[in-house]
């Protein structure tokens, strides 16, 4: 009798793992579909902004990875204890966070300035038009100015 209950418990364990895996895969699939739908509905300007944000996140993650690698190398060379390594990482990360926050503020200010500048240029080019989104050349010029400012 105890053998049967152990077998049933193992079966429940494996089936719950399978259910969990299935649910995780289903969620990932649904999430990917919704993400794709969201991206398809974005304008070119919104897609460019999304791309720039992803680049910044990628750069941040790469910097963090490099910091971890450097910290590991320093720890191996010095043979230091865990507390020293953590203190070094925390200090370095806090400095980088402040720098990134300043850069984000600067980029928001620059983005606002460029948006205002684009609006003024559109008014000068088409003073009679109430909406410049109908004009394909205006959207291409705004995206080219956005991409040139990020370089």
JSON list of C-alpha atoms in Angstrom, two decimals:
[
{"chain": "A", "resi": 1, "resn": "UNK", "atom": "CA", "xyz": [0.00, 0.00, 0.00]},
{"chain": "A", "resi": 2, "resn": "UNK", "atom": "CA", "xyz": [2.80, 2.45, 0.81]},
{"chain": "A", "resi": 3, "resn": "UNK", "atom": "CA", "xyz": [4.41, 1.58, -2.52]},
{"chain": "A", "resi": 4, "resn": "UNK", "atom": "CA", "xyz": [1.23, 2.56, -4.37]},
{"chain": "A", "resi": 5, "resn": "UNK", "atom": "CA", "xyz": [0.96, 5.91, -2.56]},
{"chain": "A", "resi": 6, "resn": "UNK", "atom": "CA", "xyz": [4.62, 6.67, -3.31]},
{"chain": "A", "resi": 7, "resn": "UNK", "atom": "CA", "xyz": [4.04, 5.90, -6.98]},
{"chain": "A", "resi": 8, "resn": "UNK", "atom": "CA", "xyz": [0.97, 8.13, -7.05]},
{"chain": "A", "resi": 9, "resn": "UNK", "atom": "CA", "xyz": [2.91, 10.96, -5.41]},
{"chain": "A", "resi": 10, "resn": "UNK", "atom": "CA", "xyz": [5.66, 10.64, -8.02]},
{"chain": "A", "resi": 11, "resn": "UNK", "atom": "CA", "xyz": [3.06, 10.66, -10.77]},
{"chain": "A", "resi": 12, "resn": "UNK", "atom": "CA", "xyz": [1.48, 13.80, -9.30]},
{"chain": "A", "resi": 13, "resn": "UNK", "atom": "CA", "xyz": [4.90, 15.42, -9.08]},
{"chain": "A", "resi": 14, "resn": "UNK", "atom": "CA", "xyz": [5.80, 14.66, -12.68]},
{"chain": "A", "resi": 15, "resn": "UNK", "atom": "CA", "xyz": [2.39, 15.64, -14.01]},
{"chain": "A", "resi": 16, "resn": "UNK", "atom": "CA", "xyz": [2.49, 18.93, -12.09]},
{"chain": "A", "resi": 17, "resn": "UNK", "atom": "CA", "xyz": [5.95, 19.62, -13.53]},
{"chain": "A", "resi": 18, "resn": "UNK", "atom": "CA", "xyz": [4.60, 18.90, -17.00]},
{"chain": "A", "resi": 19, "resn": "UNK", "atom": "CA", "xyz": [1.59, 21.14, -16.36]},
{"chain": "A", "resi": 20, "resn": "UNK", "atom": "CA", "xyz": [3.86, 23.89, -15.12]},
{"chain": "A", "resi": 21, "resn": "UNK", "atom": "CA", "xyz": [6.11, 23.54, -18.16]},
{"chain": "A", "resi": 22, "resn": "UNK", "atom": "CA", "xyz": [3.08, 23.59, -20.43]},
{"chain": "A", "resi": 23, "resn": "UNK", "atom": "CA", "xyz": [1.72, 26.71, -18.75]},
{"chain": "A", "resi": 24, "resn": "UNK", "atom": "CA", "xyz": [5.11, 28.42, -18.98]},
{"chain": "A", "resi": 25, "resn": "UNK", "atom": "CA", "xyz": [5.38, 27.63, -22.69]},
{"chain": "A", "resi": 26, "resn": "UNK", "atom": "CA", "xyz": [1.81, 28.77, -23.32]},
{"chain": "A", "resi": 27, "resn": "UNK", "atom": "CA", "xyz": [2.42, 32.01, -21.45]},
{"chain": "A", "resi": 28, "resn": "UNK", "atom": "CA", "xyz": [5.63, 32.66, -23.38]},
{"chain": "A", "resi": 29, "resn": "UNK", "atom": "CA", "xyz": [3.86, 32.01, -26.68]},
{"chain": "A", "resi": 30, "resn": "UNK", "atom": "CA", "xyz": [0.94, 34.29, -25.79]},
{"chain": "A", "resi": 31, "resn": "UNK", "atom": "CA", "xyz": [3.29, 36.98, -24.52]},
{"chain": "A", "resi": 32, "resn": "UNK", "atom": "CA", "xyz": [5.35, 36.86, -27.73]},
{"chain": "A", "resi": 33, "resn": "UNK", "atom": "CA", "xyz": [2.19, 37.17, -29.84]},
{"chain": "A", "resi": 34, "resn": "UNK", "atom": "CA", "xyz": [0.97, 40.17, -27.83]},
{"chain": "A", "resi": 35, "resn": "UNK", "atom": "CA", "xyz": [4.40, 41.79, -28.01]},
{"chain": "A", "resi": 36, "resn": "UNK", "atom": "CA", "xyz": [4.42, 41.34, -31.79]},
{"chain": "A", "resi": 37, "resn": "UNK", "atom": "CA", "xyz": [0.90, 42.81, -32.05]},
{"chain": "A", "resi": 38, "resn": "UNK", "atom": "CA", "xyz": [1.98, 45.80, -29.95]},
{"chain": "A", "resi": 39, "resn": "UNK", "atom": "CA", "xyz": [5.02, 46.41, -32.16]},
{"chain": "A", "resi": 40, "resn": "UNK", "atom": "CA", "xyz": [2.98, 46.10, -35.35]},
{"chain": "A", "resi": 41, "resn": "UNK", "atom": "CA", "xyz": [0.63, 48.83, -34.14]},
{"chain": "A", "resi": 42, "resn": "UNK", "atom": "CA", "xyz": [3.45, 51.30, -33.40]},
{"chain": "A", "resi": 43, "resn": "UNK", "atom": "CA", "xyz": [4.38, 54.18, -35.67]},
{"chain": "A", "resi": 44, "resn": "UNK", "atom": "CA", "xyz": [7.89, 54.47, -37.06]},
{"chain": "A", "resi": 45, "resn": "UNK", "atom": "CA", "xyz": [8.78, 57.08, -34.47]},
{"chain": "A", "resi": 46, "resn": "UNK", "atom": "CA", "xyz": [7.51, 54.89, -31.64]},
{"chain": "A", "resi": 47, "resn": "UNK", "atom": "CA", "xyz": [9.45, 51.92, -33.01]},
{"chain": "A", "resi": 48, "resn": "UNK", "atom": "CA", "xyz": [12.62, 54.01, -33.17]},
{"chain": "A", "resi": 49, "resn": "UNK", "atom": "CA", "xyz": [12.11, 55.13, -29.58]},
{"chain": "A", "resi": 50, "resn": "UNK", "atom": "CA", "xyz": [11.53, 51.51, -28.53]},
{"chain": "A", "resi": 51, "resn": "UNK", "atom": "CA", "xyz": [14.70, 50.47, -30.35]},
{"chain": "A", "resi": 52, "resn": "UNK", "atom": "CA", "xyz": [16.74, 53.21, -28.65]},
{"chain": "A", "resi": 53, "resn": "UNK", "atom": "CA", "xyz": [15.41, 52.16, -25.25]},
{"chain": "A", "resi": 54, "resn": "UNK", "atom": "CA", "xyz": [16.30, 48.54, -25.94]},
{"chain": "A", "resi": 55, "resn": "UNK", "atom": "CA", "xyz": [19.80, 49.57, -27.03]},
{"chain": "A", "resi": 56, "resn": "UNK", "atom": "CA", "xyz": [20.25, 51.49, -23.77]},
{"chain": "A", "resi": 57, "resn": "UNK", "atom": "CA", "xyz": [19.02, 48.52, -21.73]},
{"chain": "A", "resi": 58, "resn": "UNK", "atom": "CA", "xyz": [21.39, 46.26, -23.63]},
{"chain": "A", "resi": 59, "resn": "UNK", "atom": "CA", "xyz": [24.31, 48.62, -23.01]},
{"chain": "A", "resi": 60, "resn": "UNK", "atom": "CA", "xyz": [23.41, 48.76, -19.32]},
{"chain": "A", "resi": 61, "resn": "UNK", "atom": "CA", "xyz": [23.28, 44.99, -19.06]},
{"chain": "A", "resi": 62, "resn": "UNK", "atom": "CA", "xyz": [26.57, 44.66, -20.92]},
{"chain": "A", "resi": 63, "resn": "UNK", "atom": "CA", "xyz": [28.14, 47.17, -18.53]},
{"chain": "A", "resi": 64, "resn": "UNK", "atom": "CA", "xyz": [26.81, 45.21, -15.54]},
{"chain": "A", "resi": 65, "resn": "UNK", "atom": "CA", "xyz": [28.18, 41.98, -16.99]},
{"chain": "A", "resi": 66, "resn": "UNK", "atom": "CA", "xyz": [31.56, 43.61, -17.51]},
{"chain": "A", "resi": 67, "resn": "UNK", "atom": "CA", "xyz": [31.49, 44.90, -13.92]},
{"chain": "A", "resi": 68, "resn": "UNK", "atom": "CA", "xyz": [30.78, 41.42, -12.63]},
{"chain": "A", "resi": 69, "resn": "UNK", "atom": "CA", "xyz": [33.61, 39.99, -14.72]},
{"chain": "A", "resi": 70, "resn": "UNK", "atom": "CA", "xyz": [36.01, 42.67, -13.46]},
{"chain": "A", "resi": 71, "resn": "UNK", "atom": "CA", "xyz": [34.89, 42.09, -9.88]},
{"chain": "A", "resi": 72, "resn": "UNK", "atom": "CA", "xyz": [35.47, 38.35, -10.26]},
{"chain": "A", "resi": 73, "resn": "UNK", "atom": "CA", "xyz": [38.93, 38.97, -11.68]},
{"chain": "A", "resi": 74, "resn": "UNK", "atom": "CA", "xyz": [39.77, 41.38, -8.85]},
{"chain": "A", "resi": 75, "resn": "UNK", "atom": "CA", "xyz": [38.51, 38.87, -6.33]},
{"chain": "A", "resi": 76, "resn": "UNK", "atom": "CA", "xyz": [40.59, 36.07, -7.85]},
{"chain": "A", "resi": 77, "resn": "UNK", "atom": "CA", "xyz": [43.73, 38.25, -7.95]},
{"chain": "A", "resi": 78, "resn": "UNK", "atom": "CA", "xyz": [43.36, 39.55, -4.41]},
{"chain": "A", "resi": 79, "resn": "UNK", "atom": "CA", "xyz": [41.84, 36.43, -2.97]},
{"chain": "A", "resi": 80, "resn": "UNK", "atom": "CA", "xyz": [39.56, 38.86, -1.13]},
{"chain": "A", "resi": 81, "resn": "UNK", "atom": "CA", "xyz": [36.54, 37.86, 0.83]},
{"chain": "A", "resi": 82, "resn": "UNK", "atom": "CA", "xyz": [32.96, 38.10, -0.30]},
{"chain": "A", "resi": 83, "resn": "UNK", "atom": "CA", "xyz": [32.20, 41.28, 1.67]},
{"chain": "A", "resi": 84, "resn": "UNK", "atom": "CA", "xyz": [34.94, 43.28, -0.05]},
{"chain": "A", "resi": 85, "resn": "UNK", "atom": "CA", "xyz": [33.78, 42.13, -3.45]},
{"chain": "A", "resi": 86, "resn": "UNK", "atom": "CA", "xyz": [30.15, 43.03, -2.70]},
{"chain": "A", "resi": 87, "resn": "UNK", "atom": "CA", "xyz": [31.17, 46.45, -1.39]},
{"chain": "A", "resi": 88, "resn": "UNK", "atom": "CA", "xyz": [33.17, 47.11, -4.56]},
{"chain": "A", "resi": 89, "resn": "UNK", "atom": "CA", "xyz": [30.26, 46.06, -6.78]},
{"chain": "A", "resi": 90, "resn": "UNK", "atom": "CA", "xyz": [27.70, 48.09, -4.82]},
{"chain": "A", "resi": 91, "resn": "UNK", "atom": "CA", "xyz": [29.85, 51.23, -4.90]},
{"chain": "A", "resi": 92, "resn": "UNK", "atom": "CA", "xyz": [30.52, 50.88, -8.61]},
{"chain": "A", "resi": 93, "resn": "UNK", "atom": "CA", "xyz": [26.87, 50.17, -9.40]},
{"chain": "A", "resi": 94, "resn": "UNK", "atom": "CA", "xyz": [25.62, 53.11, -7.36]},
{"chain": "A", "resi": 95, "resn": "UNK", "atom": "CA", "xyz": [27.96, 55.42, -9.29]},
{"chain": "A", "resi": 96, "resn": "UNK", "atom": "CA", "xyz": [26.74, 54.01, -12.58]},
{"chain": "A", "resi": 97, "resn": "UNK", "atom": "CA", "xyz": [23.09, 54.33, -11.54]},
{"chain": "A", "resi": 98, "resn": "UNK", "atom": "CA", "xyz": [23.59, 58.02, -10.83]},
{"chain": "A", "resi": 99, "resn": "UNK", "atom": "CA", "xyz": [25.31, 58.48, -14.20]},
{"chain": "A", "resi": 100, "resn": "UNK", "atom": "CA", "xyz": [22.54, 56.61, -16.02]},
{"chain": "A", "resi": 101, "resn": "UNK", "atom": "CA", "xyz": [19.85, 58.62, -14.27]},
{"chain": "A", "resi": 102, "resn": "UNK", "atom": "CA", "xyz": [21.57, 61.83, -15.33]},
{"chain": "A", "resi": 103, "resn": "UNK", "atom": "CA", "xyz": [21.87, 60.54, -18.88]},
{"chain": "A", "resi": 104, "resn": "UNK", "atom": "CA", "xyz": [18.17, 59.58, -18.94]},
{"chain": "A", "resi": 105, "resn": "UNK", "atom": "CA", "xyz": [17.20, 63.07, -17.75]},
{"chain": "A", "resi": 106, "resn": "UNK", "atom": "CA", "xyz": [19.43, 64.60, -20.40]},
{"chain": "A", "resi": 107, "resn": "UNK", "atom": "CA", "xyz": [17.91, 62.38, -23.09]},
{"chain": "A", "resi": 108, "resn": "UNK", "atom": "CA", "xyz": [14.37, 63.25, -22.01]},
{"chain": "A", "resi": 109, "resn": "UNK", "atom": "CA", "xyz": [15.24, 66.96, -22.19]},
{"chain": "A", "resi": 110, "resn": "UNK", "atom": "CA", "xyz": [16.83, 66.50, -25.60]},
{"chain": "A", "resi": 111, "resn": "UNK", "atom": "CA", "xyz": [13.83, 64.49, -26.81]},
{"chain": "A", "resi": 112, "resn": "UNK", "atom": "CA", "xyz": [11.43, 67.22, -25.66]},
{"chain": "A", "resi": 113, "resn": "UNK", "atom": "CA", "xyz": [13.53, 69.89, -27.36]},
{"chain": "A", "resi": 114, "resn": "UNK", "atom": "CA", "xyz": [13.64, 67.92, -30.61]},
{"chain": "A", "resi": 115, "resn": "UNK", "atom": "CA", "xyz": [9.90, 67.24, -30.48]},
{"chain": "A", "resi": 116, "resn": "UNK", "atom": "CA", "xyz": [9.21, 70.94, -30.04]},
{"chain": "A", "resi": 117, "resn": "UNK", "atom": "CA", "xyz": [11.67, 71.78, -32.80]},
{"chain": "A", "resi": 118, "resn": "UNK", "atom": "CA", "xyz": [10.02, 69.26, -35.15]},
{"chain": "A", "resi": 119, "resn": "UNK", "atom": "CA", "xyz": [6.59, 70.71, -34.39]},
{"chain": "A", "resi": 120, "resn": "UNK", "atom": "CA", "xyz": [7.83, 74.22, -35.16]},
{"chain": "A", "resi": 121, "resn": "UNK", "atom": "CA", "xyz": [9.41, 73.05, -38.42]},
{"chain": "A", "resi": 122, "resn": "UNK", "atom": "CA", "xyz": [6.20, 71.29, -39.44]},
{"chain": "A", "resi": 123, "resn": "UNK", "atom": "CA", "xyz": [4.24, 74.48, -38.76]},
{"chain": "A", "resi": 124, "resn": "UNK", "atom": "CA", "xyz": [6.68, 76.46, -40.93]},
{"chain": "A", "resi": 125, "resn": "UNK", "atom": "CA", "xyz": [6.52, 73.93, -43.75]},
{"chain": "A", "resi": 126, "resn": "UNK", "atom": "CA", "xyz": [2.75, 73.43, -43.68]},
{"chain": "A", "resi": 127, "resn": "UNK", "atom": "CA", "xyz": [1.17, 76.43, -41.95]},
{"chain": "A", "resi": 128, "resn": "UNK", "atom": "CA", "xyz": [-2.29, 75.66, -43.43]},
{"chain": "A", "resi": 129, "resn": "UNK", "atom": "CA", "xyz": [-2.29, 71.94, -42.59]},
{"chain": "A", "resi": 130, "resn": "UNK", "atom": "CA", "xyz": [-3.79, 70.97, -39.24]},
{"chain": "A", "resi": 131, "resn": "UNK", "atom": "CA", "xyz": [-2.24, 67.51, -39.31]},
{"chain": "A", "resi": 132, "resn": "UNK", "atom": "CA", "xyz": [1.19, 66.77, -40.74]},
{"chain": "A", "resi": 133, "resn": "UNK", "atom": "CA", "xyz": [0.85, 63.00, -40.29]},
{"chain": "A", "resi": 134, "resn": "UNK", "atom": "CA", "xyz": [-0.73, 62.81, -43.77]},
{"chain": "A", "resi": 135, "resn": "UNK", "atom": "CA", "xyz": [2.49, 64.07, -45.30]},
{"chain": "A", "resi": 136, "resn": "UNK", "atom": "CA", "xyz": [4.93, 61.14, -45.69]},
{"chain": "A", "resi": 137, "resn": "UNK", "atom": "CA", "xyz": [7.96, 63.39, -46.14]},
{"chain": "A", "resi": 138, "resn": "UNK", "atom": "CA", "xyz": [7.44, 65.00, -42.75]},
{"chain": "A", "resi": 139, "resn": "UNK", "atom": "CA", "xyz": [7.49, 61.66, -40.93]},
{"chain": "A", "resi": 140, "resn": "UNK", "atom": "CA", "xyz": [10.62, 60.55, -42.75]},
{"chain": "A", "resi": 141, "resn": "UNK", "atom": "CA", "xyz": [12.35, 63.83, -41.95]},
{"chain": "A", "resi": 142, "resn": "UNK", "atom": "CA", "xyz": [11.41, 63.54, -38.30]},
{"chain": "A", "resi": 143, "resn": "UNK", "atom": "CA", "xyz": [12.71, 59.98, -38.10]},
{"chain": "A", "resi": 144, "resn": "UNK", "atom": "CA", "xyz": [15.94, 60.94, -39.85]},
{"chain": "A", "resi": 145, "resn": "UNK", "atom": "CA", "xyz": [16.47, 63.85, -37.49]},
{"chain": "A", "resi": 146, "resn": "UNK", "atom": "CA", "xyz": [15.78, 61.58, -34.53]},
{"chain": "A", "resi": 147, "resn": "UNK", "atom": "CA", "xyz": [18.28, 59.00, -35.72]},
{"chain": "A", "resi": 148, "resn": "UNK", "atom": "CA", "xyz": [20.93, 61.61, -36.46]},
{"chain": "A", "resi": 149, "resn": "UNK", "atom": "CA", "xyz": [20.56, 63.15, -33.02]},
{"chain": "A", "resi": 150, "resn": "UNK", "atom": "CA", "xyz": [21.09, 59.79, -31.32]},
{"chain": "A", "resi": 151, "resn": "UNK", "atom": "CA", "xyz": [24.43, 59.32, -33.06]}
]
